[in-house]
Amino acid sequence: MICDVCKTNPATVYLTQIVDGNMKKVNLCESCSKDKGVSDPTGFALADLLLGLGETQQVEQASPAEQCPACGFTQADFKKTGRLGCSDCYATFADGLSSLLQAMHKGIKHTGKVPARLFRDLARFDRLNELKRNLEEAVTKEDYESAATIRDEIRQLESGEVDS
Amino acid sequence: MKIGPILAKRGDWLSPEGGDHPVVISSRVRLARNLSKMPFPGWAKKTERIRILDEIKPEINCLNQMKDGFSEHLNELSAVEKQVLVERHLISREHAAKGVGSAVMISSSQAISIMINEEDHLRMQAITSGLDLLKTFQMIDEVDTALEAHLDFAFDPELGYLTACPTNVGTGMRASAMVHLPGLVLGEQVNQVVNSVNKIGLAVRGLYGEGTEALGNLFQVSNQTTLGEKESQIIERLNKVIETLIQRESQARENLLATRRTTLLDQIGRAYGILTHAHSVSSKEALNLLSIMRLGIDLGFFPEGGRLIINALLMETQPAHLQHFSQQKLAAEERDYRRADIVREKLKSFPKPNNTKESGDHTADPAPESK
Ligand SMILES: [Zn+2]
Ligand SMILES: [Zn+2]
């Protein structure tokens, strides 16, 4: 078997992963596997390789944005390196990235650790959204008494946000 | 503290204090973090990387965990010193290639190491001996929690921690265990087991891979996905797989004892013979023979106490370790001589394999295949 990256040397490293029900296979030669950092298994993910094998095309096709306003990173840069320029790039190239993330991960919503500082903001954010839904419901039902109470709570929460 | 004293000490996970496990050698958890509003290291200019380093380093210095630790800029380390850190799993190969604007910080026990400006602004890892991924995660989680009070990490409510490579986004966590699977390798079942693990989104790979073989029968199992699951769920999934690997490995070893005892004894006897008498041993040969010695200890052919010696030799016979401790640059040939000297010296008081123990029926043994 021939290496998928350089297409010249015989492959000696075989990688298989099921992503989204599809089997993805990559065969690498010794030098390409080293180049791709496969020699350090902790730092390595198969998806990493896929990035270098044309899957970055998706980003190009789906993202209207050409360049990250925060750091100047372009789609071409991503295609070349498989790495992004700054944390804002995730928002800049969001459309194209989402399918890529879906293909490489278990889900597309983070459910793990949240920095303590943000945790409070997030809880408030979630509560606010809930209250706004309740408010709409109350208004539709013409339950103006409840609506007034909910509105007060929303106002309180929102002013709290300004405080912190 | 300078690098000399740190390198002279064995890491906790290779010390007598570290627990022994017949299959799992070490547990490792790494977290990737970045400062918000700053370009990732690969895209940052040199001046920006230095600014990032200057912002992060003092905060790490303040950590309790890093008291009396070691800290150095990558451009201040020699090639051999960097390589020693790679061999100890304290920095990545990629980080070893970095220079100005990158640094490494290591706790005095070597259980915690932090790379600044590797692929991400921060790569923090904890490593412990034996199997305890949850404890290992908690160790590095505490470091992260302490740092986030002072550093503004790039975080998105939907995507979690934002990393330079989309493969790490979410938890930014890579958890892994180094496992020793000589039974599965000798029993020729390892490919099948590795493939089935790879199918469930975890990666198994030879630790010192050259070609298809895994040198020293050492493998690394790690999670491949970081988004969509909690840290604890990822670890739970890994633990289940590792438990299965341990079971399969134990079965394979029992199987070898029962059906291929002579082959097994032959391998162990040869490993012992070569390591105690050879005058030139390559790094590859050392890894493979030390692995068989370790198996011999696990199976009771050598005393339990020998495991520490073997663990230490697995580390000390690697190329950069050899060069660092002999204080000179050695050509490959000289390294092989020196390696053999060290191994012979360390194994001088190592008893011969005790194969009188619960000897099985030798006639049941198939003829040992010639290699
Ligand atoms: Zn290749
Ligand atoms: Zn950007």
Coordinates of C-alpha atoms and ligand atoms in Angstrom, one line a residue:
Chain A
M1 CA 0.0 0.0 0.0
I2 CA 1.2 3.5 -0.8
C3 CA 1.3 6.5 1.6
D4 CA -1.8 8.7 1.2
V5 CA 0.1 11.9 1.8
C6 CA 3.3 11.7 -0.4
K7 CA 1.9 9.0 -2.7
T8 CA 5.4 7.6 -3.2
N9 CA 6.7 5.7 -0.1
P10 CA 5.1 2.4 1.0
A11 CA 2.7 2.9 3.9
T12 CA 3.7 1.5 7.2
V13 CA 1.2 3.2 9.6
Y14 CA -2.4 2.4 9.1
L15 CA -5.1 4.4 10.9
T16 CA -8.8 3.7 11.0
Q17 CA -11.6 5.6 12.7
I18 CA -15.3 5.6 12.4
V19 CA -16.5 9.2 12.1
D20 CA -20.3 9.7 11.9
G21 CA -20.8 6.1 10.7
N22 CA -18.3 6.4 7.9
M23 CA -15.1 4.5 8.1
K24 CA -12.1 6.8 7.4
K25 CA -8.8 5.2 6.6
V26 CA -5.5 6.8 6.3
N27 CA -2.3 5.0 5.4
L28 CA 1.0 6.7 5.9
C29 CA 4.7 6.1 5.4
E30 CA 7.2 6.5 8.2
S31 CA 8.4 10.0 7.3
C32 CA 4.9 11.4 6.7
S33 CA 3.6 9.9 9.9
K34 CA 6.4 11.7 11.7
D35 CA 5.7 14.9 9.8
K36 CA 2.1 14.7 10.8
G37 CA 3.0 14.2 14.4
V38 CA 1.6 10.7 14.5
S39 CA 4.7 9.7 16.4
D40 CA 3.3 11.4 19.5
P41 CA -0.1 9.6 19.9
T42 CA -1.3 12.0 22.6
G43 CA -0.9 15.0 20.4
F44 CA -2.5 13.3 17.5
A45 CA -6.0 12.8 16.1
L46 CA -6.9 11.2 12.9
A47 CA -9.1 14.2 12.1
D48 CA -5.9 16.2 12.1
L49 CA -4.7 14.2 9.1
L50 CA -8.0 14.5 7.4
L51 CA -7.6 18.2 7.6
G52 CA -4.5 17.9 5.5
L53 CA -6.2 15.7 3.0
G54 CA -8.6 17.9 1.3
E55 CA -11.4 18.1 4.0
T56 CA -10.5 21.8 4.5
Q57 CA -12.2 22.3 1.1
Q58 CA -15.5 22.3 3.1
V59 CA -14.5 25.4 4.9
E60 CA -13.7 27.2 1.7
Q61 CA -17.0 26.3 0.1
A62 CA -19.2 27.1 3.0
S63 CA -17.6 30.2 4.4
P64 CA -18.5 33.5 2.8
A65 CA -15.8 35.2 4.9
E66 CA -12.4 35.5 3.3
Q67 CA -10.3 36.8 6.2
C68 CA -10.6 36.9 10.0
P69 CA -11.1 40.6 10.9
A70 CA -9.3 40.0 14.2
C71 CA -6.1 38.3 13.1
G72 CA -6.0 38.5 9.3
F73 CA -6.0 34.7 8.9
T74 CA -7.5 33.5 5.6
Q75 CA -9.1 30.3 4.3
A76 CA -6.0 29.6 2.3
D77 CA -4.0 29.7 5.4
F78 CA -6.3 27.2 7.1
K79 CA -6.1 24.9 4.1
K80 CA -2.3 25.0 4.2
T81 CA -1.9 24.4 8.0
G82 CA -5.1 22.9 9.3
R83 CA -4.8 25.3 12.2
L84 CA -6.7 28.5 12.8
G85 CA -5.2 32.0 13.4
C86 CA -7.0 33.1 16.6
S87 CA -10.0 32.2 18.7
D88 CA -12.1 34.7 16.7
C89 CA -11.5 32.6 13.6
Y90 CA -14.1 30.1 14.9
A91 CA -16.7 32.8 14.5
T92 CA -15.3 34.1 11.2
F93 CA -15.3 30.7 9.6
A94 CA -18.2 29.3 11.6
D95 CA -20.3 28.1 8.6
G96 CA -17.5 26.0 7.1
L97 CA -16.2 24.8 10.4
S98 CA -19.4 23.3 11.6
S99 CA -19.5 20.4 9.2
L100 CA -15.9 19.8 9.8
L101 CA -16.5 19.7 13.6
Q102 CA -19.4 17.4 13.1
A103 CA -17.3 15.0 11.2
M104 CA -14.5 14.9 13.7
H105 CA -16.3 15.0 17.0
K106 CA -18.9 13.2 19.0
G107 CA -21.2 16.3 19.0
I108 CA -21.1 20.0 18.2
K109 CA -22.1 21.4 21.5
H110 CA -19.6 21.7 24.4
T111 CA -20.9 20.0 27.5
G112 CA -17.7 20.0 29.6
K113 CA -15.9 22.4 31.9
V114 CA -16.8 26.1 31.8
P115 CA -14.5 28.7 33.3
A116 CA -15.9 29.7 36.7
R117 CA -16.1 33.4 35.7
L118 CA -18.3 32.5 32.6
F119 CA -20.3 29.9 34.4
R120 CA -22.2 32.6 36.3
D121 CA -22.8 34.5 33.1
L122 CA -23.9 31.4 31.3
A123 CA -26.4 30.4 34.0
R124 CA -27.8 33.9 33.8
F125 CA -27.9 33.8 30.0
D126 CA -29.8 30.5 30.1
R127 CA -32.2 31.8 32.8
L128 CA -32.9 35.0 30.7
N129 CA -33.7 32.9 27.6
E130 CA -36.1 30.8 29.7
L131 CA -37.8 33.9 31.1
K132 CA -38.2 35.5 27.7
R133 CA -39.9 32.3 26.5
N134 CA -42.2 32.3 29.5
L135 CA -43.0 35.9 28.9
E136 CA -44.0 35.3 25.4
E137 CA -46.2 32.4 26.5
A138 CA -47.8 34.5 29.2
V139 CA -48.5 37.3 26.7
T140 CA -50.1 34.9 24.2
K141 CA -52.3 33.5 27.0
E142 CA -53.1 37.1 28.0
D143 CA -51.9 36.3 31.5
Y144 CA -50.7 39.9 32.1
E145 CA -50.2 39.4 35.9
S146 CA -47.6 36.7 35.3
A147 CA -46.1 38.6 32.4
A148 CA -45.5 41.6 34.7
T149 CA -43.7 39.5 37.3
I150 CA -41.6 37.8 34.6
R151 CA -40.7 41.2 33.1
D152 CA -39.5 42.4 36.5
E153 CA -37.3 39.4 36.9
I154 CA -35.8 39.9 33.4
R155 CA -35.1 43.5 34.2
Q156 CA -33.4 42.6 37.5
L157 CA -31.2 40.0 35.8
E158 CA -30.3 42.3 33.0
S159 CA -29.3 45.1 35.3
G160 CA -27.2 42.6 37.2
E161 CA -25.3 41.9 34.1
V162 CA -24.3 45.6 33.8
D163 CA -23.1 45.5 37.4
S164 CA -20.6 42.7 37.1
Chain B
M1 CA 16.0 25.5 39.3
K2 CA 18.2 24.4 36.4
I3 CA 17.5 21.5 34.2
G4 CA 20.4 19.3 35.5
P5 CA 18.9 18.4 38.9
I6 CA 15.5 17.8 37.3
L7 CA 16.9 15.4 34.8
A8 CA 19.0 13.6 37.4
K9 CA 15.8 12.7 39.2
R10 CA 13.4 10.1 38.0
G11 CA 9.9 11.3 37.5
D12 CA 7.4 10.3 40.2
W13 CA 5.7 8.0 37.7
L14 CA 8.9 6.0 37.4
S15 CA 9.8 6.0 41.1
P16 CA 9.2 3.5 43.8
E17 CA 6.4 5.7 45.2
G18 CA 4.5 5.3 41.9
G19 CA 2.1 2.3 42.0
D20 CA 2.8 -0.7 39.9
H21 CA 0.4 -2.1 37.3
P22 CA 1.2 -5.1 35.2
V23 CA -0.3 -3.7 32.1
V24 CA -0.8 0.1 32.4
I25 CA 2.5 1.9 32.8
S26 CA 1.3 5.5 33.1
S27 CA -1.8 7.7 32.8
R28 CA -1.6 11.1 31.2
V29 CA -4.1 14.0 30.7
R30 CA -3.3 17.1 28.7
L31 CA -5.4 20.3 28.5
A32 CA -5.1 22.8 25.7
R33 CA -5.9 26.5 26.5
N34 CA -5.5 29.8 24.7
L35 CA -5.7 33.4 25.8
S36 CA -8.5 35.2 24.1
K37 CA -7.8 38.1 21.7
M38 CA -4.4 36.8 20.9
P39 CA -3.3 35.0 17.8
F40 CA -2.5 31.3 18.3
P41 CA 1.3 30.6 18.5
G42 CA 1.6 29.3 14.9
W43 CA 0.1 32.5 13.6
A44 CA 1.5 34.9 16.1
K45 CA 4.6 37.1 15.3
K46 CA 7.7 36.6 17.4
T47 CA 7.0 39.7 19.5
E48 CA 3.4 38.5 20.1
R49 CA 4.6 35.1 21.2
I50 CA 7.0 36.8 23.7
R51 CA 4.2 39.0 25.0
I52 CA 2.0 35.9 25.5
L53 CA 4.8 34.1 27.2
D54 CA 5.4 37.0 29.5
E55 CA 1.8 37.1 30.4
I56 CA 1.4 33.4 31.2
K57 CA 4.7 32.5 32.8
P58 CA 4.4 34.6 36.0
E59 CA 0.9 33.1 36.6
I60 CA 2.3 29.6 36.4
N61 CA 5.2 30.5 38.7
C62 CA 2.7 31.5 41.3
L63 CA 1.0 28.1 41.4
N64 CA 1.5 25.9 44.4
Q65 CA 2.0 22.9 42.2
M66 CA 4.9 24.5 40.5
K67 CA 6.9 25.4 43.6
D68 CA 10.6 24.5 43.2
G69 CA 9.9 23.5 39.7
F70 CA 11.9 23.9 36.6
S71 CA 11.3 26.6 34.0
E72 CA 13.2 27.4 30.8
H73 CA 12.8 29.0 27.5
L74 CA 13.2 26.6 24.6
N75 CA 15.9 28.6 23.0
E76 CA 18.0 28.1 26.2
L77 CA 17.9 24.3 26.0
S78 CA 20.3 22.2 24.1
A79 CA 19.1 19.7 21.5
V80 CA 19.9 16.8 23.8
E81 CA 18.2 18.4 26.8
K82 CA 15.1 18.9 24.7
Q83 CA 15.2 15.3 23.5
V84 CA 15.5 14.0 27.1
L85 CA 12.3 15.9 27.9
V86 CA 10.6 14.3 24.9
E87 CA 11.8 10.9 26.0
R88 CA 10.3 11.5 29.4
H89 CA 7.0 12.6 27.8
L90 CA 7.3 16.0 29.4
I91 CA 7.3 17.9 26.2
S92 CA 6.1 17.0 22.7
R93 CA 8.3 16.4 19.7
E94 CA 6.7 19.5 18.2
H95 CA 7.6 21.6 21.2
A96 CA 11.2 20.5 21.1
A97 CA 11.4 22.1 17.7
K98 CA 10.4 25.5 19.1
G99 CA 12.8 28.3 20.1
V100 CA 12.3 32.0 21.1
G101 CA 8.9 32.7 22.5
S102 CA 8.2 29.2 23.8
A103 CA 8.9 27.7 27.2
V104 CA 8.5 24.7 29.3
M105 CA 7.7 24.5 33.0
I106 CA 7.9 21.3 35.0
S107 CA 6.9 20.7 38.6
S108 CA 9.6 19.3 40.9
S109 CA 8.0 15.9 40.9
Q110 CA 7.7 16.0 37.1
A111 CA 4.0 15.0 37.5
I112 CA 2.9 18.4 36.0
S113 CA 4.5 19.9 32.9
I114 CA 3.3 22.9 31.0
M115 CA 4.3 23.9 27.5
I116 CA 3.9 27.6 26.6
N117 CA 3.4 28.4 23.0
E118 CA 3.4 24.9 21.6
E119 CA 0.5 24.7 19.1
D120 CA -1.7 26.4 21.7
H121 CA -0.7 29.1 24.2
L122 CA -0.9 26.5 26.9
R123 CA -0.6 22.8 26.9
M124 CA -0.7 21.5 30.5
Q125 CA -0.3 17.9 31.3
A126 CA -0.3 15.6 34.4
I127 CA 1.3 12.2 34.3
T128 CA 1.0 9.5 37.0
S129 CA 2.1 5.9 37.2
G130 CA -0.3 3.0 36.7
L131 CA -4.0 3.5 35.8
D132 CA -5.8 6.4 37.3
L133 CA -7.0 8.8 34.6
L134 CA -9.6 10.5 36.8
K135 CA -7.0 11.4 39.5
T136 CA -4.6 12.5 36.7
F137 CA -7.3 14.7 35.2
Q138 CA -8.1 16.2 38.6
M139 CA -4.5 17.1 39.1
I140 CA -4.3 19.1 35.8
D141 CA -7.9 20.4 36.3
E142 CA -6.8 22.1 39.5
V143 CA -4.0 23.8 37.7
D144 CA -6.4 25.0 35.0
T145 CA -8.9 26.3 37.6
A146 CA -6.1 28.2 39.4
L147 CA -4.9 29.7 36.2
E148 CA -8.3 30.7 34.8
A149 CA -8.8 33.1 37.8
H150 CA -5.9 35.2 36.4
L151 CA -5.9 34.5 32.7
D152 CA -8.7 35.1 30.2
F153 CA -9.0 31.9 28.3
A154 CA -10.7 31.8 24.9
F155 CA -14.0 30.1 25.5
D156 CA -17.2 29.9 23.5
P157 CA -20.5 28.7 25.2
E158 CA -21.2 26.5 22.2
L159 CA -17.7 25.2 21.3
G160 CA -16.0 25.3 24.6
Y161 CA -12.3 26.0 24.8
L162 CA -11.1 27.3 21.5
T163 CA -7.9 25.7 20.2
A164 CA -5.6 26.3 17.3
C165 CA -6.6 23.0 15.8
P166 CA -10.3 22.2 15.5
T167 CA -9.6 18.6 16.6
N168 CA -9.0 19.8 20.1
V169 CA -11.8 22.3 20.5
G170 CA -14.4 21.7 23.3
T171 CA -12.7 20.2 26.4
G172 CA -9.2 20.7 24.9
M173 CA -8.5 17.4 26.7
R174 CA -6.4 14.5 25.5
A175 CA -6.4 11.6 28.0
S176 CA -4.1 8.7 27.4
A177 CA -2.7 5.6 29.0
M178 CA 0.6 3.9 28.1
V179 CA -0.1 0.1 28.0
H180 CA 2.3 -2.8 27.8
L181 CA 0.8 -5.6 25.7
P182 CA 3.4 -8.3 25.2
G183 CA 0.9 -11.1 25.6
L184 CA -1.3 -9.8 22.8
V185 CA 1.7 -9.2 20.6
L186 CA 3.3 -12.6 21.2
G187 CA -0.2 -14.2 20.8
E188 CA -0.6 -12.4 17.5
Q189 CA -3.9 -10.9 18.6
V190 CA -2.8 -7.3 18.9
N191 CA -3.9 -6.1 15.5
Q192 CA -7.4 -7.3 16.0
V193 CA -7.7 -5.7 19.4
V194 CA -6.2 -2.4 18.2
N195 CA -8.6 -2.3 15.2
S196 CA -11.6 -2.8 17.4
V197 CA -10.6 0.0 19.7
N198 CA -9.9 2.4 16.9
K199 CA -13.4 1.8 15.6
I200 CA -14.9 3.4 18.6
G201 CA -13.2 6.8 18.3
L202 CA -10.3 6.1 20.5
A203 CA -6.8 5.7 19.1
V204 CA -4.3 3.0 19.9
R205 CA -0.9 3.2 18.5
G206 CA 2.6 1.9 19.1
L207 CA 4.4 4.3 21.4
Y208 CA 7.8 3.9 19.7
G209 CA 6.5 3.1 16.3
E210 CA 8.8 2.3 13.5
G211 CA 6.9 0.6 10.8
T212 CA 4.1 -1.7 11.8
E213 CA 5.7 -3.0 14.9
A214 CA 5.3 -1.4 18.3
L215 CA 8.7 -1.4 19.9
G216 CA 8.8 -2.7 23.4
N217 CA 5.2 -3.8 23.0
L218 CA 4.2 -0.4 24.3
F219 CA 1.0 1.2 23.1
Q220 CA -0.8 4.4 23.8
V221 CA -4.6 4.6 24.1
S222 CA -6.2 8.0 23.8
N223 CA -9.4 9.8 23.0
Q224 CA -9.7 11.3 19.5
T225 CA -12.7 13.5 20.1
T226 CA -12.9 16.5 22.4
L227 CA -16.3 18.1 21.6
G228 CA -19.7 16.9 22.6
E229 CA -18.8 15.0 25.7
K230 CA -17.9 16.0 29.3
E231 CA -14.4 15.3 30.4
S232 CA -15.7 12.7 32.8
Q233 CA -17.5 10.9 30.0
I234 CA -14.4 10.8 27.8
I235 CA -12.4 9.4 30.7
E236 CA -15.2 6.8 31.5
R237 CA -15.2 5.7 27.9
L238 CA -11.4 5.4 27.9
N239 CA -11.4 3.5 31.2
K240 CA -13.9 0.9 29.8
V241 CA -11.6 0.3 26.8
I242 CA -8.5 0.1 29.0
E243 CA -10.3 -2.4 31.3
T244 CA -11.0 -4.5 28.2
L245 CA -7.4 -4.3 27.0
I246 CA -6.2 -5.3 30.5
Q247 CA -8.5 -8.3 30.4
R248 CA -7.5 -9.3 26.9
E249 CA -3.8 -9.0 27.8
S250 CA -4.2 -11.1 30.9
Q251 CA -6.1 -13.8 29.0
A252 CA -3.4 -13.7 26.3
R253 CA -0.7 -14.2 28.9
E254 CA -2.5 -17.1 30.6
N255 CA -2.9 -18.6 27.3
L256 CA 0.8 -18.3 26.5
L257 CA 1.6 -19.9 29.8
A258 CA -0.7 -22.8 29.2
T259 CA -0.1 -23.5 25.6
R260 CA 3.3 -22.1 24.6
R261 CA 5.2 -22.2 27.8
T262 CA 8.5 -23.3 26.2
T263 CA 8.4 -20.5 23.6
L264 CA 7.7 -18.0 26.4
L265 CA 10.6 -19.4 28.6
D266 CA 12.8 -19.3 25.6
Q267 CA 12.0 -15.6 24.9
I268 CA 12.5 -14.7 28.5
G269 CA 15.8 -16.7 28.8
R270 CA 17.1 -15.1 25.6
A271 CA 16.2 -11.6 26.8
Y272 CA 18.0 -12.2 30.1
G273 CA 21.0 -13.8 28.4
I274 CA 21.5 -11.0 25.9
L275 CA 20.9 -8.1 28.2
T276 CA 23.2 -9.5 30.9
H277 CA 26.0 -10.4 28.5
A278 CA 25.8 -8.3 25.3
H279 CA 28.3 -5.5 24.6
S280 CA 26.3 -3.7 21.9
V281 CA 22.6 -3.2 22.1
S282 CA 20.6 -1.0 19.8
S283 CA 17.8 1.1 21.3
K284 CA 15.2 -1.0 19.4
E285 CA 16.7 -4.3 20.8
A286 CA 16.8 -2.8 24.3
L287 CA 13.1 -1.8 24.2
N288 CA 12.0 -5.2 22.9
L289 CA 14.1 -7.2 25.4
L290 CA 13.3 -5.1 28.4
S291 CA 9.6 -5.5 27.5
I292 CA 10.1 -9.3 27.7
M293 CA 11.9 -8.9 31.0
R294 CA 9.0 -7.0 32.3
L295 CA 6.6 -9.7 31.2
G296 CA 8.9 -12.2 33.0
I297 CA 8.4 -10.2 36.2
D298 CA 4.7 -10.0 35.7
L299 CA 4.5 -13.8 35.3
G300 CA 6.7 -14.5 38.3
F301 CA 9.9 -15.7 36.6
F302 CA 11.8 -12.8 38.2
P303 CA 11.2 -11.1 41.6
E304 CA 8.7 -8.3 41.8
G305 CA 11.4 -5.8 42.9
G306 CA 13.0 -6.0 39.4
R307 CA 10.2 -4.0 37.9
L308 CA 11.7 -0.7 39.0
I309 CA 15.0 -1.5 37.5
I310 CA 13.4 -2.4 34.2
N311 CA 11.2 0.7 34.2
A312 CA 14.3 2.8 34.8
L313 CA 16.2 1.1 32.1
L314 CA 13.4 1.6 29.6
M315 CA 13.9 5.3 30.1
E316 CA 17.7 5.4 30.6
T317 CA 18.6 3.4 27.5
Q318 CA 16.9 5.9 25.1
P319 CA 19.3 7.9 22.9
A320 CA 19.1 11.3 24.5
H321 CA 19.2 9.9 28.0
L322 CA 22.3 8.0 27.2
Q323 CA 24.0 11.1 25.7
H324 CA 22.9 13.4 28.5
F325 CA 24.1 11.2 31.3
S326 CA 27.4 10.4 29.6
Q327 CA 27.9 14.1 29.1
Q328 CA 28.9 13.8 25.5
K329 CA 27.6 13.5 22.0
L330 CA 27.8 9.8 21.0
A331 CA 27.8 8.3 17.6
A332 CA 25.1 5.6 17.1
E333 CA 27.7 2.8 17.5
E334 CA 29.1 4.2 20.7
R335 CA 25.6 4.6 22.1
D336 CA 25.0 0.9 21.5
Y337 CA 28.1 0.0 23.5
R338 CA 27.3 2.4 26.2
R339 CA 23.7 1.1 26.4
A340 CA 24.9 -2.4 26.8
D341 CA 27.3 -1.3 29.6
I342 CA 24.5 0.4 31.5
V343 CA 22.1 -2.6 31.1
R344 CA 24.7 -5.1 32.2
E345 CA 25.7 -3.0 35.2
K346 CA 22.0 -2.6 36.3
L347 CA 21.2 -6.2 35.8
K348 CA 24.3 -7.5 37.5
S349 CA 22.4 -8.6 40.6
F350 CA 19.3 -9.6 38.7
P351 CA 18.6 -13.3 39.4
K352 CA 18.3 -15.9 36.5
P353 CA 14.7 -16.6 35.4
N354 CA 13.1 -19.0 37.9
N355 CA 11.3 -21.4 35.6
T356 CA 10.8 -24.2 38.1
K357 CA 7.6 -22.5 39.1
E358 CA 4.3 -24.4 38.2
S359 CA 5.9 -26.0 35.2
G360 CA 3.3 -27.1 32.6
D361 CA 3.3 -30.0 30.3
H362 CA 6.1 -29.3 27.8
T363 CA 4.9 -31.8 25.3
A364 CA 1.9 -29.7 24.6
D365 CA 4.2 -27.0 23.3
P366 CA 4.2 -26.3 19.5
A367 CA 7.7 -26.1 18.0
P368 CA 9.0 -22.6 18.5
E369 CA 8.9 -20.8 15.1
S370 CA 12.2 -19.5 13.9
K371 CA 12.5 -15.8 13.6
Ligands
ZN1 ZN 4.5 9.5 2.8
ZN2 ZN -8.6 35.0 13.6

